[in-house]
Amino acid sequence: MSDRSIDLVGIGECLAEFSHIGDGNYQIGYSGDVLNALAAAGRLGLKTGLITAMGDDPFQMGLQDILEEENIDLSHAPVLHGKPNGVYFVYVNESGGPSFHFLRKDSAAREAFVCQELPELIDYALSARALLFSSIPLAVMKEREKIFELLAAIKGKTIIAFDLNVRKALWSDLQDLISMFPLLAPIVDVLFVTDEDDALLFGVRPVKDAMEYYKQLGFNQVIIRRGGASTLVFAEGQDFQVPVPKVASIVDTTGAGDVFNAGFIAAMLRKHLPYECAAMGNATAAVSVDTRGGRARGVTIERVETLYRPLVKWGTFHGPAKR
């Protein structure tokens, strides 16, 4: 893998983000699950790129500025004339947690695999050491079969990470997503899922039952995130738990799961053991929650290591990525 020019490529949709800041006021930003992960990965020293399409609406310049600020390669993120970018609103629900309202119908990102040649996208993915995607592009992008063709073409050559990240409103029938699991299991190298994702699909069930379900499907590495509770991991034929750091201040948990993915993949690319990868994911997510918005602007290697080292009690994450 020494010839790879990019560490992590993501497939996803970028959106304009309006975060409620009180008194009916909203603060604009730019986000998206894969964008959040790529931004955090960049702060951990990875070179990143994005497969998407962007609209030429009033949010285009702000979105491009953010992507360029995050040093995300946009060679496979064309701007489509006459198409909008997706928009979403983050507000506090009755239980005090974040809720989301999306406006993404006919967004440019839906055309990402229509407006670009598949062989070029495959070559781009092969130039990366790892690829991250979620169920969101599976739900919103047209010609979904091309995503599976791309994954099949890079299997065994580029690490493939899949975040379940269920957005119920995007699916007319969640069974459509569930039916893809047998196709994804033999292709995906690491599955990220939350207890909330699993409950949306199958109802509330013991987490050990959920883990057993994904193992039986054939996923070789399964990570179940549970907010402030220990992260459950199945890797290399073993089950174990990884504690979550305690944090003094929680301002906004938006995107914490995306940031976890970045930390996990960054450690994975540095040849860390699965326990250490999950610990890095937990530490990176914990650092991200004291700033508003999903792009983890407070993440630095130094801050992450402060929380990472007590979890593993050995070694260090700092240093160049092993290639």
XYZ file of C-alpha atoms in Angstrom:
323
model
C 0.000 0.000 0.000
C 3.043 2.303 -0.156
C 1.874 3.833 -3.438
C -1.400 5.162 -2.047
C -1.685 8.952 -2.391
C -4.665 9.398 -0.031
C -5.256 7.881 3.393
C -9.058 8.055 3.557
C -11.725 8.647 0.912
C -15.362 9.114 1.864
C -18.569 8.714 -0.108
C -21.257 11.051 1.116
C -23.378 14.156 1.000
C -22.291 17.550 2.308
C -24.987 19.811 3.700
C -25.479 23.347 4.951
C -25.987 23.044 8.710
C -28.145 25.397 10.781
C -27.554 24.857 14.517
C -29.991 26.311 17.025
C -28.174 28.649 19.423
C -31.184 29.843 21.407
C -33.937 32.458 21.176
C -34.976 31.150 17.766
C -31.576 31.906 16.243
C -29.491 29.528 14.156
C -25.792 29.498 13.303
C -24.810 28.356 9.822
C -22.105 25.811 9.213
C -21.412 22.925 6.865
C -21.544 19.274 7.775
C -22.534 15.740 6.801
C -21.544 12.431 8.356
C -18.634 11.684 6.040
C -17.527 15.337 5.915
C -17.357 15.325 9.719
C -15.260 12.163 9.676
C -12.907 13.454 6.976
C -12.408 16.739 8.825
C -11.522 14.918 12.041
C -9.260 12.502 10.152
C -7.401 15.460 8.691
C -6.800 16.805 12.191
C -5.312 13.429 13.071
C -2.833 13.702 10.225
C -4.571 11.822 7.412
C -4.835 12.935 3.785
C -8.479 12.790 2.769
C -10.708 12.927 -0.304
C -14.414 12.934 -1.065
C -16.708 11.341 -3.634
C -19.837 13.474 -3.955
C -21.423 16.193 -6.082
C -22.215 19.741 -5.019
C -24.898 22.201 -6.092
C -24.407 25.740 -7.345
C -26.882 27.335 -4.921
C -26.047 30.153 -2.443
C -24.372 27.641 -0.114
C -21.844 26.479 -2.716
C -19.055 28.932 -1.926
C -19.309 28.434 1.815
C -19.292 24.668 1.406
C -16.316 24.703 -0.948
C -14.429 27.053 1.351
C -14.950 24.660 4.273
C -13.911 21.604 2.272
C -10.785 23.373 1.064
C -10.079 24.636 4.575
C -10.221 21.029 5.754
C -7.772 20.044 2.970
C -10.224 17.498 1.541
C -9.418 16.560 -2.048
C -12.340 17.550 -4.303
C -11.170 16.083 -7.591
C -14.234 13.803 -7.557
C -16.760 16.280 -6.192
C -18.061 18.215 -9.242
C -20.396 21.215 -9.003
C -23.670 20.612 -10.868
C -25.462 23.530 -12.502
C -29.005 24.120 -11.319
C -28.830 21.638 -8.438
C -29.177 22.555 -4.732
C -27.117 21.391 -1.795
C -28.842 19.614 1.059
C -29.747 21.610 4.175
C -30.442 20.439 7.711
C -31.365 21.984 11.029
C -30.067 20.886 14.446
C -32.267 21.701 17.420
C -32.657 20.499 21.002
C -35.504 18.055 21.588
C -37.609 17.630 24.717
C -35.120 15.203 26.265
C -32.289 17.696 25.832
C -30.550 15.852 22.995
C -30.056 16.936 19.381
C -32.766 16.393 16.773
C -32.472 16.955 13.053
C -34.691 18.215 10.231
C -33.450 17.680 6.670
C -34.214 19.376 3.338
C -32.324 17.373 0.739
C -34.787 16.507 -2.043
C -33.105 16.587 -5.469
C -29.764 17.602 -3.950
C -26.692 17.489 -6.169
C -25.146 14.696 -4.117
C -27.813 12.325 -5.399
C -26.144 12.570 -8.824
C -22.619 11.686 -7.650
C -22.559 8.297 -9.394
C -24.546 9.550 -12.389
C -22.345 12.478 -13.377
C -18.998 10.688 -12.928
C -17.558 7.666 -14.705
C -17.468 4.565 -12.513
C -13.976 3.401 -13.633
C -12.580 6.788 -12.585
C -14.257 6.544 -9.188
C -12.889 3.026 -8.724
C -9.367 4.209 -9.565
C -9.773 7.049 -7.095
C -10.918 4.680 -4.333
C -7.960 2.414 -5.116
C -5.636 5.376 -4.588
C -6.779 5.446 -0.948
C -5.729 3.238 1.942
C -9.278 3.247 3.355
C -12.786 4.154 2.227
C -15.658 5.215 4.503
C -19.349 5.369 3.641
C -22.678 5.077 5.432
C -26.238 4.063 4.651
C -26.981 7.671 3.677
C -25.475 7.451 0.151
C -27.152 4.057 -0.193
C -30.448 5.819 0.499
C -30.034 9.060 -1.435
C -27.634 8.482 -4.323
C -29.021 7.394 -7.666
C -27.730 4.265 -9.432
C -26.940 2.680 -6.091
C -25.701 -0.470 -7.774
C -22.596 1.457 -8.840
C -21.629 1.889 -5.187
C -21.663 -1.887 -4.795
C -19.639 -2.275 -7.997
C -17.051 0.130 -6.625
C -16.891 -1.714 -3.293
C -16.460 -5.068 -5.032
C -13.670 -3.664 -7.186
C -11.636 -2.379 -4.235
C -12.302 -5.232 -1.786
C -9.026 -6.596 -0.443
C -7.075 -3.623 -1.808
C -8.561 -0.708 0.132
C -9.935 -1.030 3.669
C -13.719 -0.586 3.572
C -15.489 0.915 6.598
C -19.287 1.171 6.776
C -21.217 3.256 9.317
C -24.838 2.067 9.546
C -26.017 5.573 10.572
C -29.748 4.956 10.080
C -31.832 7.961 9.007
C -35.375 6.624 9.076
C -36.806 9.484 6.994
C -34.600 8.519 4.040
C -36.133 5.062 3.673
C -39.702 4.337 2.610
C -39.133 0.865 4.075
C -36.223 0.093 6.402
C -36.372 -3.499 5.204
C -34.695 -2.214 2.036
C -31.629 -1.322 4.102
C -31.751 -4.560 6.098
C -31.867 -6.561 2.862
C -28.453 -5.134 1.903
C -26.664 -6.537 4.949
C -25.908 -9.948 3.397
C -24.377 -8.112 0.417
C -22.331 -5.781 2.600
C -21.052 -8.308 5.157
C -18.496 -10.060 2.900
C -17.274 -6.735 1.472
C -17.001 -4.526 4.561
C -13.872 -4.716 6.723
C -15.313 -2.843 9.699
C -18.945 -2.109 10.590
C -19.803 0.842 12.826
C -23.265 0.784 14.435
C -24.921 2.449 17.425
C -27.432 0.938 19.805
C -29.888 3.567 18.495
C -29.304 2.448 14.885
C -29.976 -1.140 15.859
C -33.141 -0.220 17.779
C -34.512 1.690 14.789
C -34.129 -1.394 12.634
C -35.005 -4.202 15.030
C -36.517 -2.638 18.145
C -34.832 -2.497 21.540
C -32.937 -5.726 22.228
C -29.992 -6.784 24.390
C -26.788 -5.461 22.895
C -25.243 -8.927 23.001
C -28.072 -10.125 20.740
C -27.406 -7.268 18.348
C -23.708 -8.121 18.253
C -24.469 -11.775 17.619
C -26.785 -10.816 14.760
C -24.084 -8.861 12.912
C -21.535 -11.602 13.553
C -23.891 -14.233 12.151
C -24.358 -12.123 9.020
C -20.632 -12.440 8.448
C -19.246 -9.015 9.431
C -15.673 -9.697 10.532
C -15.243 -6.594 12.676
C -18.180 -4.933 14.442
C -18.079 -1.788 16.573
C -21.198 -0.894 18.581
C -21.113 2.649 19.955
C -23.331 3.360 22.969
C -22.882 7.038 23.778
C -21.317 7.342 27.228
C -21.343 3.583 27.854
C -18.455 1.323 26.898
C -18.004 0.614 23.212
C -18.515 -3.032 22.288
C -16.094 -4.570 19.813
C -15.922 -7.830 17.925
C -12.581 -8.253 16.185
C -10.177 -11.066 15.425
C -12.722 -13.571 16.742
C -13.027 -11.939 20.174
C -15.594 -9.751 21.965
C -14.490 -7.015 24.344
C -15.441 -3.606 25.716
C -13.552 -0.333 25.514
C -14.348 2.406 28.067
C -15.405 5.919 27.092
C -13.503 8.856 28.631
C -15.334 11.158 31.010
C -15.498 14.752 29.795
C -15.998 17.910 31.813
C -18.058 19.851 29.286
C -20.563 18.686 26.682
C -21.629 21.483 24.350
C -22.835 19.533 21.305
C -22.736 15.801 20.560
C -23.572 16.309 16.867
C -21.145 14.311 14.758
C -19.459 12.542 17.684
C -20.047 9.168 16.045
C -18.548 10.431 12.788
C -15.506 11.654 14.684
C -15.208 8.275 16.410
C -14.978 6.676 12.970
C -12.121 9.001 12.050
C -10.183 8.134 15.200
C -10.732 4.416 14.741
C -9.648 4.450 11.089
C -6.641 6.661 11.809
C -5.409 4.167 14.407
C -6.238 1.260 12.094
C -4.069 2.753 9.352
C -1.253 3.079 11.870
C -1.490 -0.699 12.451
C -2.863 -0.429 15.985
C -4.668 -3.351 17.582
C -8.504 -3.320 17.506
C -8.715 -2.362 21.198
C -6.447 0.608 20.583
C -8.441 1.614 17.487
C -11.657 1.703 19.507
C -9.911 3.595 22.306
C -8.698 6.162 19.785
C -12.231 6.436 18.413
C -13.645 7.001 21.890
C -10.986 9.571 22.766
C -11.439 11.492 19.514
C -15.218 11.570 19.922
C -14.872 12.740 23.519
C -12.658 15.649 22.490
C -15.175 16.741 19.851
C -18.198 17.357 22.094
C -17.007 20.598 23.704
C -17.472 22.613 20.495
C -20.623 23.318 18.501
C -21.205 21.681 15.111
C -20.209 18.350 13.638
C -16.729 19.065 12.230
C -14.802 18.508 15.454
C -12.948 21.797 15.346
C -11.485 21.161 18.790
C -9.765 17.916 17.813
C -5.967 17.861 17.942
C -3.653 14.887 18.321
C -2.381 16.325 21.591
C -5.875 16.686 23.107
C -6.932 13.259 21.900
C -3.844 11.604 23.352
C -4.615 13.074 26.769
C -7.784 10.956 26.818
C -6.401 8.045 24.814
C -3.426 7.123 26.964
C -5.398 6.364 30.163
C -7.626 4.014 28.147
C -4.778 1.901 26.750
C -2.118 2.509 29.434
C 0.631 1.874 26.913
C 2.062 3.242 23.731
C 1.240 6.419 21.915
C -0.718 7.404 18.841
C 1.484 10.301 17.913
C 3.675 9.997 14.858
C 3.414 9.621 11.098
C 0.984 7.171 9.570
C 2.571 3.819 8.750
C 2.341 3.140 5.029
